[in-house]
JSON list of C-alpha atoms in Angstrom, two decimals:
[
{"chain": "A", "resi": 1, "resn": "MET", "atom": "CA", "xyz": [22.23, 3.34, 28.66]},
{"chain": "A", "resi": 2, "resn": "ALA", "atom": "CA", "xyz": [19.11, 5.28, 27.62]},
{"chain": "A", "resi": 3, "resn": "ASN", "atom": "CA", "xyz": [17.62, 7.67, 30.13]},
{"chain": "A", "resi": 4, "resn": "ILE", "atom": "CA", "xyz": [14.71, 5.90, 31.88]},
{"chain": "A", "resi": 5, "resn": "PHE", "atom": "CA", "xyz": [12.51, 8.99, 31.55]},
{"chain": "A", "resi": 6, "resn": "ASP", "atom": "CA", "xyz": [13.09, 9.06, 27.78]},
{"chain": "A", "resi": 7, "resn": "LEU", "atom": "CA", "xyz": [11.99, 5.43, 27.60]},
{"chain": "A", "resi": 8, "resn": "PHE", "atom": "CA", "xyz": [8.79, 6.22, 29.48]},
{"chain": "A", "resi": 9, "resn": "LYS", "atom": "CA", "xyz": [8.10, 9.11, 27.10]},
{"chain": "A", "resi": 10, "resn": "LYS", "atom": "CA", "xyz": [8.46, 6.80, 24.11]},
{"chain": "A", "resi": 11, "resn": "ILE", "atom": "CA", "xyz": [6.04, 4.31, 25.64]},
{"chain": "A", "resi": 12, "resn": "GLU", "atom": "CA", "xyz": [3.51, 7.05, 26.42]},
{"chain": "A", "resi": 13, "resn": "SER", "atom": "CA", "xyz": [3.72, 8.43, 22.87]},
{"chain": "A", "resi": 14, "resn": "ARG", "atom": "CA", "xyz": [2.80, 5.12, 21.26]},
{"chain": "A", "resi": 15, "resn": "PRO", "atom": "CA", "xyz": [-0.78, 4.92, 19.96]},
{"chain": "A", "resi": 16, "resn": "PRO", "atom": "CA", "xyz": [-3.10, 2.68, 21.98]},
{"chain": "A", "resi": 17, "resn": "ALA", "atom": "CA", "xyz": [-3.56, -0.87, 20.73]},
{"chain": "A", "resi": 18, "resn": "PRO", "atom": "CA", "xyz": [-6.54, -1.21, 18.36]},
{"chain": "A", "resi": 19, "resn": "ALA", "atom": "CA", "xyz": [-9.68, -2.64, 19.93]},
{"chain": "A", "resi": 20, "resn": "GLY", "atom": "CA", "xyz": [-11.79, -5.41, 18.46]},
{"chain": "A", "resi": 21, "resn": "PRO", "atom": "CA", "xyz": [-11.13, -7.58, 15.42]},
{"chain": "A", "resi": 22, "resn": "VAL", "atom": "CA", "xyz": [-9.42, -6.41, 12.23]},
{"chain": "A", "resi": 23, "resn": "THR", "atom": "CA", "xyz": [-12.09, -5.00, 9.90]},
{"chain": "A", "resi": 24, "resn": "HIS", "atom": "CA", "xyz": [-9.97, -3.84, 6.94]},
{"chain": "A", "resi": 25, "resn": "MET", "atom": "CA", "xyz": [-6.65, -4.53, 5.27]},
{"chain": "A", "resi": 26, "resn": "ILE", "atom": "CA", "xyz": [-4.46, -1.94, 3.57]},
{"chain": "A", "resi": 27, "resn": "VAL", "atom": "CA", "xyz": [-1.99, -3.66, 1.27]},
{"chain": "A", "resi": 28, "resn": "GLY", "atom": "CA", "xyz": [0.97, -1.91, -0.31]},
{"chain": "A", "resi": 29, "resn": "LEU", "atom": "CA", "xyz": [2.53, -3.80, -3.21]},
{"chain": "A", "resi": 30, "resn": "GLY", "atom": "CA", "xyz": [6.23, -4.08, -3.89]},
{"chain": "A", "resi": 31, "resn": "ASN", "atom": "CA", "xyz": [9.26, -6.36, -3.85]},
{"chain": "A", "resi": 32, "resn": "PRO", "atom": "CA", "xyz": [11.22, -7.23, -0.69]},
{"chain": "A", "resi": 33, "resn": "GLY", "atom": "CA", "xyz": [14.90, -6.41, -0.53]},
{"chain": "A", "resi": 34, "resn": "ALA", "atom": "CA", "xyz": [16.95, -3.25, -0.07]},
{"chain": "A", "resi": 35, "resn": "GLN", "atom": "CA", "xyz": [17.83, -3.14, -3.77]},
{"chain": "A", "resi": 36, "resn": "TYR", "atom": "CA", "xyz": [14.15, -2.50, -4.61]},
{"chain": "A", "resi": 37, "resn": "THR", "atom": "CA", "xyz": [13.34, 0.05, -1.91]},
{"chain": "A", "resi": 38, "resn": "LEU", "atom": "CA", "xyz": [13.13, 3.21, -4.03]},
{"chain": "A", "resi": 39, "resn": "THR", "atom": "CA", "xyz": [12.17, 1.62, -7.34]},
{"chain": "A", "resi": 40, "resn": "ARG", "atom": "CA", "xyz": [9.00, 2.52, -9.20]},
{"chain": "A", "resi": 41, "resn": "HIS", "atom": "CA", "xyz": [7.52, -0.94, -8.60]},
{"chain": "A", "resi": 42, "resn": "ASN", "atom": "CA", "xyz": [7.71, -0.35, -4.83]},
{"chain": "A", "resi": 43, "resn": "ALA", "atom": "CA", "xyz": [5.41, 2.67, -4.84]},
{"chain": "A", "resi": 44, "resn": "GLY", "atom": "CA", "xyz": [2.87, 0.65, -2.86]},
{"chain": "A", "resi": 45, "resn": "PHE", "atom": "CA", "xyz": [5.42, -0.11, -0.15]},
{"chain": "A", "resi": 46, "resn": "LEU", "atom": "CA", "xyz": [6.37, 3.57, 0.01]},
{"chain": "A", "resi": 47, "resn": "ALA", "atom": "CA", "xyz": [2.73, 4.60, 0.41]},
{"chain": "A", "resi": 48, "resn": "LEU", "atom": "CA", "xyz": [2.14, 2.02, 3.14]},
{"chain": "A", "resi": 49, "resn": "ASP", "atom": "CA", "xyz": [5.26, 3.15, 4.99]},
{"chain": "A", "resi": 50, "resn": "ARG", "atom": "CA", "xyz": [3.95, 6.74, 4.93]},
{"chain": "A", "resi": 51, "resn": "ILE", "atom": "CA", "xyz": [0.60, 5.63, 6.32]},
{"chain": "A", "resi": 52, "resn": "ALA", "atom": "CA", "xyz": [2.30, 3.63, 9.08]},
{"chain": "A", "resi": 53, "resn": "GLU", "atom": "CA", "xyz": [4.55, 6.57, 9.94]},
{"chain": "A", "resi": 54, "resn": "LYS", "atom": "CA", "xyz": [1.59, 8.94, 10.25]},
{"chain": "A", "resi": 55, "resn": "LEU", "atom": "CA", "xyz": [-0.28, 6.41, 12.40]},
{"chain": "A", "resi": 56, "resn": "GLY", "atom": "CA", "xyz": [2.77, 5.89, 14.61]},
{"chain": "A", "resi": 57, "resn": "VAL", "atom": "CA", "xyz": [3.06, 2.15, 14.03]},
{"chain": "A", "resi": 58, "resn": "CYS", "atom": "CA", "xyz": [5.66, -0.23, 12.59]},
{"chain": "A", "resi": 59, "resn": "VAL", "atom": "CA", "xyz": [5.05, -2.71, 9.79]},
{"chain": "A", "resi": 60, "resn": "ASP", "atom": "CA", "xyz": [7.57, -5.31, 10.91]},
{"chain": "A", "resi": 61, "resn": "ARG", "atom": "CA", "xyz": [5.70, -8.37, 12.21]},
{"chain": "A", "resi": 62, "resn": "ALA", "atom": "CA", "xyz": [6.16, -11.40, 9.95]},
{"chain": "A", "resi": 63, "resn": "ARG", "atom": "CA", "xyz": [2.75, -12.99, 9.31]},
{"chain": "A", "resi": 64, "resn": "PHE", "atom": "CA", "xyz": [0.89, -14.35, 6.29]},
{"chain": "A", "resi": 65, "resn": "ARG", "atom": "CA", "xyz": [4.13, -14.29, 4.24]},
{"chain": "A", "resi": 66, "resn": "ALA", "atom": "CA", "xyz": [4.15, -10.52, 4.72]},
{"chain": "A", "resi": 67, "resn": "LEU", "atom": "CA", "xyz": [5.34, -7.79, 7.02]},
{"chain": "A", "resi": 68, "resn": "THR", "atom": "CA", "xyz": [2.36, -6.49, 8.98]},
{"chain": "A", "resi": 69, "resn": "GLY", "atom": "CA", "xyz": [1.29, -3.98, 11.57]},
{"chain": "A", "resi": 70, "resn": "GLU", "atom": "CA", "xyz": [-2.02, -3.10, 13.19]},
{"chain": "A", "resi": 71, "resn": "ALA", "atom": "CA", "xyz": [-3.47, 0.33, 13.80]},
{"chain": "A", "resi": 72, "resn": "THR", "atom": "CA", "xyz": [-6.64, 2.30, 14.33]},
{"chain": "A", "resi": 73, "resn": "PHE", "atom": "CA", "xyz": [-7.28, 4.37, 11.22]},
{"chain": "A", "resi": 74, "resn": "ALA", "atom": "CA", "xyz": [-10.45, 6.43, 10.70]},
{"chain": "A", "resi": 75, "resn": "GLY", "atom": "CA", "xyz": [-12.01, 4.51, 13.58]},
{"chain": "A", "resi": 76, "resn": "ARG", "atom": "CA", "xyz": [-11.29, 1.14, 11.96]},
{"chain": "A", "resi": 77, "resn": "HIS", "atom": "CA", "xyz": [-9.00, -1.63, 13.17]},
{"chain": "A", "resi": 78, "resn": "VAL", "atom": "CA", "xyz": [-6.77, -2.11, 10.14]},
{"chain": "A", "resi": 79, "resn": "LEU", "atom": "CA", "xyz": [-4.03, -4.55, 9.18]},
{"chain": "A", "resi": 80, "resn": "LEU", "atom": "CA", "xyz": [-1.23, -2.85, 7.26]},
{"chain": "A", "resi": 81, "resn": "MET", "atom": "CA", "xyz": [0.50, -5.33, 4.96]},
{"chain": "A", "resi": 82, "resn": "LYS", "atom": "CA", "xyz": [3.59, -5.49, 2.74]},
{"chain": "A", "resi": 83, "resn": "PRO", "atom": "CA", "xyz": [3.61, -8.92, 1.02]},
{"chain": "A", "resi": 84, "resn": "GLN", "atom": "CA", "xyz": [7.07, -10.51, 0.96]},
{"chain": "A", "resi": 85, "resn": "THR", "atom": "CA", "xyz": [6.25, -13.01, -1.80]},
{"chain": "A", "resi": 86, "resn": "PHE", "atom": "CA", "xyz": [7.55, -10.73, -4.59]},
{"chain": "A", "resi": 87, "resn": "MET", "atom": "CA", "xyz": [5.11, -8.81, -6.73]},
{"chain": "A", "resi": 88, "resn": "ASN", "atom": "CA", "xyz": [3.71, -11.55, -8.97]},
{"chain": "A", "resi": 89, "resn": "LEU", "atom": "CA", "xyz": [2.56, -13.67, -6.00]},
{"chain": "A", "resi": 90, "resn": "SER", "atom": "CA", "xyz": [1.20, -10.83, -3.84]},
{"chain": "A", "resi": 91, "resn": "GLY", "atom": "CA", "xyz": [-2.24, -12.39, -3.79]},
{"chain": "A", "resi": 92, "resn": "GLU", "atom": "CA", "xyz": [-1.06, -15.40, -1.79]},
{"chain": "A", "resi": 93, "resn": "ALA", "atom": "CA", "xyz": [-0.30, -13.24, 1.24]},
{"chain": "A", "resi": 94, "resn": "VAL", "atom": "CA", "xyz": [-3.49, -11.21, 0.78]},
{"chain": "A", "resi": 95, "resn": "ARG", "atom": "CA", "xyz": [-5.65, -14.34, 0.54]},
{"chain": "A", "resi": 96, "resn": "GLU", "atom": "CA", "xyz": [-4.17, -15.87, 3.70]},
{"chain": "A", "resi": 97, "resn": "ALA", "atom": "CA", "xyz": [-4.77, -12.75, 5.77]},
{"chain": "A", "resi": 98, "resn": "ALA", "atom": "CA", "xyz": [-8.24, -12.08, 4.35]},
{"chain": "A", "resi": 99, "resn": "ALA", "atom": "CA", "xyz": [-9.25, -15.68, 5.11]},
{"chain": "A", "resi": 100, "resn": "PHE", "atom": "CA", "xyz": [-7.85, -15.51, 8.64]},
{"chain": "A", "resi": 101, "resn": "TYR", "atom": "CA", "xyz": [-9.80, -12.34, 9.47]},
{"chain": "A", "resi": 102, "resn": "LYS", "atom": "CA", "xyz": [-12.83, -13.40, 7.39]},
{"chain": "A", "resi": 103, "resn": "LEU", "atom": "CA", "xyz": [-12.74, -10.18, 5.36]},
{"chain": "A", "resi": 104, "resn": "SER", "atom": "CA", "xyz": [-14.66, -9.66, 2.15]},
{"chain": "A", "resi": 105, "resn": "PRO", "atom": "CA", "xyz": [-12.76, -8.25, -0.86]},
{"chain": "A", "resi": 106, "resn": "GLU", "atom": "CA", "xyz": [-14.55, -4.93, -0.38]},
{"chain": "A", "resi": 107, "resn": "ASN", "atom": "CA", "xyz": [-12.60, -4.48, 2.87]},
{"chain": "A", "resi": 108, "resn": "VAL", "atom": "CA", "xyz": [-9.20, -5.05, 1.24]},
{"chain": "A", "resi": 109, "resn": "ILE", "atom": "CA", "xyz": [-7.63, -1.81, -0.03]},
{"chain": "A", "resi": 110, "resn": "VAL", "atom": "CA", "xyz": [-4.66, -2.28, -2.37]},
{"chain": "A", "resi": 111, "resn": "ILE", "atom": "CA", "xyz": [-2.04, 0.35, -3.29]},
{"chain": "A", "resi": 112, "resn": "SER", "atom": "CA", "xyz": [0.02, -0.26, -6.42]},
{"chain": "A", "resi": 113, "resn": "ASP", "atom": "CA", "xyz": [2.24, 1.51, -8.94]},
{"chain": "A", "resi": 114, "resn": "ASP", "atom": "CA", "xyz": [0.93, 2.49, -12.37]},
{"chain": "A", "resi": 115, "resn": "VAL", "atom": "CA", "xyz": [3.10, 3.13, -15.43]},
{"chain": "A", "resi": 116, "resn": "ASN", "atom": "CA", "xyz": [0.26, 4.79, -17.34]},
{"chain": "A", "resi": 117, "resn": "PHE", "atom": "CA", "xyz": [0.45, 7.99, -15.29]},
{"chain": "A", "resi": 118, "resn": "ASP", "atom": "CA", "xyz": [3.09, 10.61, -14.59]},
{"chain": "A", "resi": 119, "resn": "VAL", "atom": "CA", "xyz": [4.77, 10.50, -11.19]},
{"chain": "A", "resi": 120, "resn": "GLY", "atom": "CA", "xyz": [2.34, 11.67, -8.53]},
{"chain": "A", "resi": 121, "resn": "ARG", "atom": "CA", "xyz": [-0.91, 11.13, -10.45]},
{"chain": "A", "resi": 122, "resn": "ILE", "atom": "CA", "xyz": [-3.34, 8.98, -8.47]},
{"chain": "A", "resi": 123, "resn": "ARG", "atom": "CA", "xyz": [-6.36, 6.94, -9.44]},
{"chain": "A", "resi": 124, "resn": "VAL", "atom": "CA", "xyz": [-8.81, 5.49, -6.93]},
{"chain": "A", "resi": 125, "resn": "ARG", "atom": "CA", "xyz": [-11.20, 2.80, -8.10]},
{"chain": "A", "resi": 126, "resn": "ALA", "atom": "CA", "xyz": [-13.77, 0.68, -6.26]},
{"chain": "A", "resi": 127, "resn": "LYS", "atom": "CA", "xyz": [-13.12, -2.42, -8.39]},
{"chain": "A", "resi": 128, "resn": "GLY", "atom": "CA", "xyz": [-12.03, -3.47, -11.85]},
{"chain": "A", "resi": 129, "resn": "SER", "atom": "CA", "xyz": [-9.55, -5.38, -13.96]},
{"chain": "A", "resi": 130, "resn": "ASP", "atom": "CA", "xyz": [-5.84, -5.77, -13.25]},
{"chain": "A", "resi": 131, "resn": "GLY", "atom": "CA", "xyz": [-4.90, -3.12, -15.81]},
{"chain": "A", "resi": 132, "resn": "GLY", "atom": "CA", "xyz": [-1.86, -5.15, -16.79]},
{"chain": "A", "resi": 133, "resn": "HIS", "atom": "CA", "xyz": [-0.41, -5.11, -13.27]},
{"chain": "A", "resi": 134, "resn": "ASN", "atom": "CA", "xyz": [0.79, -8.59, -12.23]},
{"chain": "A", "resi": 135, "resn": "GLY", "atom": "CA", "xyz": [0.40, -7.95, -8.51]},
{"chain": "A", "resi": 136, "resn": "ILE", "atom": "CA", "xyz": [-3.23, -6.91, -8.92]},
{"chain": "A", "resi": 137, "resn": "LYS", "atom": "CA", "xyz": [-3.77, -9.82, -11.31]},
{"chain": "A", "resi": 138, "resn": "ASN", "atom": "CA", "xyz": [-2.60, -12.32, -8.69]},
{"chain": "A", "resi": 139, "resn": "ILE", "atom": "CA", "xyz": [-4.76, -10.75, -5.98]},
{"chain": "A", "resi": 140, "resn": "ILE", "atom": "CA", "xyz": [-7.81, -11.03, -8.23]},
{"chain": "A", "resi": 141, "resn": "TYR", "atom": "CA", "xyz": [-6.93, -14.68, -8.92]},
{"chain": "A", "resi": 142, "resn": "GLN", "atom": "CA", "xyz": [-6.35, -15.54, -5.25]},
{"chain": "A", "resi": 143, "resn": "LEU", "atom": "CA", "xyz": [-9.44, -13.75, -3.94]},
{"chain": "A", "resi": 144, "resn": "GLN", "atom": "CA", "xyz": [-11.52, -14.92, -6.92]},
{"chain": "A", "resi": 145, "resn": "SER", "atom": "CA", "xyz": [-12.86, -11.39, -7.08]},
{"chain": "A", "resi": 146, "resn": "ASP", "atom": "CA", "xyz": [-12.01, -8.00, -8.52]},
{"chain": "A", "resi": 147, "resn": "GLN", "atom": "CA", "xyz": [-14.38, -6.25, -6.10]},
{"chain": "A", "resi": 148, "resn": "PHE", "atom": "CA", "xyz": [-11.72, -4.62, -3.94]},
{"chain": "A", "resi": 149, "resn": "PRO", "atom": "CA", "xyz": [-10.86, -0.90, -3.87]},
{"chain": "A", "resi": 150, "resn": "ARG", "atom": "CA", "xyz": [-7.47, 0.03, -5.23]},
{"chain": "A", "resi": 151, "resn": "VAL", "atom": "CA", "xyz": [-5.27, 3.12, -5.25]},
{"chain": "A", "resi": 152, "resn": "ARG", "atom": "CA", "xyz": [-2.96, 3.39, -8.25]},
{"chain": "A", "resi": 153, "resn": "LEU", "atom": "CA", "xyz": [0.04, 5.69, -7.93]},
{"chain": "A", "resi": 154, "resn": "GLY", "atom": "CA", "xyz": [1.60, 6.98, -11.13]},
{"chain": "A", "resi": 155, "resn": "VAL", "atom": "CA", "xyz": [5.33, 6.24, -11.37]},
{"chain": "A", "resi": 156, "resn": "GLY", "atom": "CA", "xyz": [6.02, 7.73, -14.79]},
{"chain": "A", "resi": 157, "resn": "VAL", "atom": "CA", "xyz": [5.35, 6.66, -18.36]},
{"chain": "A", "resi": 158, "resn": "LYS", "atom": "CA", "xyz": [8.05, 4.80, -20.29]},
{"chain": "A", "resi": 159, "resn": "PRO", "atom": "CA", "xyz": [10.18, 7.24, -22.33]},
{"chain": "A", "resi": 160, "resn": "HIS", "atom": "CA", "xyz": [9.37, 5.34, -25.52]},
{"chain": "A", "resi": 161, "resn": "PRO", "atom": "CA", "xyz": [7.23, 2.26, -26.35]},
{"chain": "A", "resi": 162, "resn": "ASP", "atom": "CA", "xyz": [10.21, -0.05, -26.96]},
{"chain": "A", "resi": 163, "resn": "TYR", "atom": "CA", "xyz": [11.68, 0.57, -23.50]},
{"chain": "A", "resi": 164, "resn": "ASP", "atom": "CA", "xyz": [11.66, -2.70, -21.53]},
{"chain": "A", "resi": 165, "resn": "LEU", "atom": "CA", "xyz": [8.87, -2.53, -18.95]},
{"chain": "A", "resi": 166, "resn": "ALA", "atom": "CA", "xyz": [10.73, -4.59, -16.34]},
{"chain": "A", "resi": 167, "resn": "ASP", "atom": "CA", "xyz": [13.76, -2.31, -16.60]},
{"chain": "A", "resi": 168, "resn": "TRP", "atom": "CA", "xyz": [11.49, 0.71, -16.21]},
{"chain": "A", "resi": 169, "resn": "VAL", "atom": "CA", "xyz": [9.57, -0.39, -13.10]},
{"chain": "A", "resi": 170, "resn": "LEU", "atom": "CA", "xyz": [12.67, -1.80, -11.39]},
{"chain": "A", "resi": 171, "resn": "ALA", "atom": "CA", "xyz": [14.60, 1.44, -11.87]},
{"chain": "A", "resi": 172, "resn": "PRO", "atom": "CA", "xyz": [14.71, 3.99, -9.02]},
{"chain": "A", "resi": 173, "resn": "PHE", "atom": "CA", "xyz": [12.64, 7.14, -9.03]},
{"chain": "A", "resi": 174, "resn": "PRO", "atom": "CA", "xyz": [14.65, 10.12, -10.32]},
{"chain": "A", "resi": 175, "resn": "LYS", "atom": "CA", "xyz": [15.58, 12.70, -7.70]},
{"chain": "A", "resi": 176, "resn": "GLU", "atom": "CA", "xyz": [13.49, 15.37, -9.41]},
{"chain": "A", "resi": 177, "resn": "ALA", "atom": "CA", "xyz": [10.36, 13.26, -8.77]},
{"chain": "A", "resi": 178, "resn": "ALA", "atom": "CA", "xyz": [10.72, 13.51, -4.98]},
{"chain": "A", "resi": 179, "resn": "GLU", "atom": "CA", "xyz": [8.43, 16.51, -4.50]},
{"chain": "A", "resi": 180, "resn": "ALA", "atom": "CA", "xyz": [5.58, 15.10, -6.62]},
{"chain": "A", "resi": 181, "resn": "LEU", "atom": "CA", "xyz": [5.94, 11.69, -4.99]},
{"chain": "A", "resi": 182, "resn": "ASN", "atom": "CA", "xyz": [5.87, 13.12, -1.48]},
{"chain": "A", "resi": 183, "resn": "ALA", "atom": "CA", "xyz": [2.72, 15.14, -2.22]},
{"chain": "A", "resi": 184, "resn": "ALA", "atom": "CA", "xyz": [1.06, 12.05, -3.67]},
{"chain": "A", "resi": 185, "resn": "LEU", "atom": "CA", "xyz": [1.84, 9.95, -0.59]},
{"chain": "A", "resi": 186, "resn": "GLU", "atom": "CA", "xyz": [0.15, 12.56, 1.60]},
{"chain": "A", "resi": 187, "resn": "LYS", "atom": "CA", "xyz": [-2.88, 12.59, -0.67]},
{"chain": "A", "resi": 188, "resn": "ILE", "atom": "CA", "xyz": [-3.11, 8.80, -0.63]},
{"chain": "A", "resi": 189, "resn": "TYR", "atom": "CA", "xyz": [-3.27, 8.88, 3.17]},
{"chain": "A", "resi": 190, "resn": "THR", "atom": "CA", "xyz": [-6.25, 11.22, 2.98]},
{"chain": "A", "resi": 191, "resn": "GLY", "atom": "CA", "xyz": [-7.89, 9.17, 0.24]},
{"chain": "A", "resi": 192, "resn": "ILE", "atom": "CA", "xyz": [-7.65, 5.91, 2.18]},
{"chain": "A", "resi": 193, "resn": "GLU", "atom": "CA", "xyz": [-8.95, 7.62, 5.29]},
{"chain": "A", "resi": 194, "resn": "LEU", "atom": "CA", "xyz": [-12.06, 8.57, 3.31]},
{"chain": "A", "resi": 195, "resn": "ILE", "atom": "CA", "xyz": [-12.42, 5.04, 1.92]},
{"chain": "A", "resi": 196, "resn": "LEU", "atom": "CA", "xyz": [-12.33, 3.64, 5.45]},
{"chain": "A", "resi": 197, "resn": "LYS", "atom": "CA", "xyz": [-15.06, 6.10, 6.41]},
{"chain": "A", "resi": 198, "resn": "GLY", "atom": "CA", "xyz": [-17.22, 4.76, 3.59]},
{"chain": "A", "resi": 199, "resn": "ASP", "atom": "CA", "xyz": [-16.76, 7.80, 1.38]},
{"chain": "A", "resi": 200, "resn": "LEU", "atom": "CA", "xyz": [-15.20, 6.34, -1.75]},
{"chain": "A", "resi": 201, "resn": "PRO", "atom": "CA", "xyz": [-16.60, 9.12, -3.98]},
{"chain": "A", "resi": 202, "resn": "GLY", "atom": "CA", "xyz": [-14.89, 11.61, -1.68]},
{"chain": "A", "resi": 203, "resn": "ALA", "atom": "CA", "xyz": [-11.63, 9.71, -1.98]},
{"chain": "A", "resi": 204, "resn": "MET", "atom": "CA", "xyz": [-11.93, 9.78, -5.76]},
{"chain": "A", "resi": 205, "resn": "GLN", "atom": "CA", "xyz": [-12.59, 13.51, -5.69]},
{"chain": "A", "resi": 206, "resn": "VAL", "atom": "CA", "xyz": [-9.50, 14.14, -3.55]},
{"chain": "A", "resi": 207, "resn": "CYS", "atom": "CA", "xyz": [-7.16, 11.81, -5.41]},
{"chain": "A", "resi": 208, "resn": "ASN", "atom": "CA", "xyz": [-8.24, 11.57, -9.03]},
{"chain": "A", "resi": 209, "resn": "GLY", "atom": "CA", "xyz": [-7.62, 15.16, -10.07]},
{"chain": "A", "resi": 210, "resn": "LYS", "atom": "CA", "xyz": [-4.48, 16.36, -11.78]}
]
């Protein structure tokens, strides 16, 4: 049986419950299932897990066809979300949650993988097209808007043009990418903190460099 004093310490160390209604969503994209955990396509899940870890919360409540958690981040009451619909239907979960909290697309921040950049390169954008990413494409379709900020995390460029894209994104990150990936996850945390503070240009300055 756990020591009662240790249990009290754990309770005291938990962050206080966020006050007021949810004002923003942070959505990490990926595929559910242990077999996908460390694959390139799950970069968004990895980034969201890092954010949750730093905020001291768990993303484990099943709602909106997603795993969710709530936290106070940069003074905002945020919903952290990992859609469980599989990548191509990510927008269904996002739409349900955004409608429930009456959030505009501008308050929905999406983190996804990007095969156009080397591992660890980041691109922050305020809005735009799907860039060939099916998860982003479905979110645009479901929200009927492309006016949501997104953070794209480079997962490595295909070794040659004929390499099957599905095989590439569903393959695990190589071990030698761990250092670059870890640094990028830390930078994404800082970038999203700035976005929540209303400083998107600052987030772009922090994240978009080499």
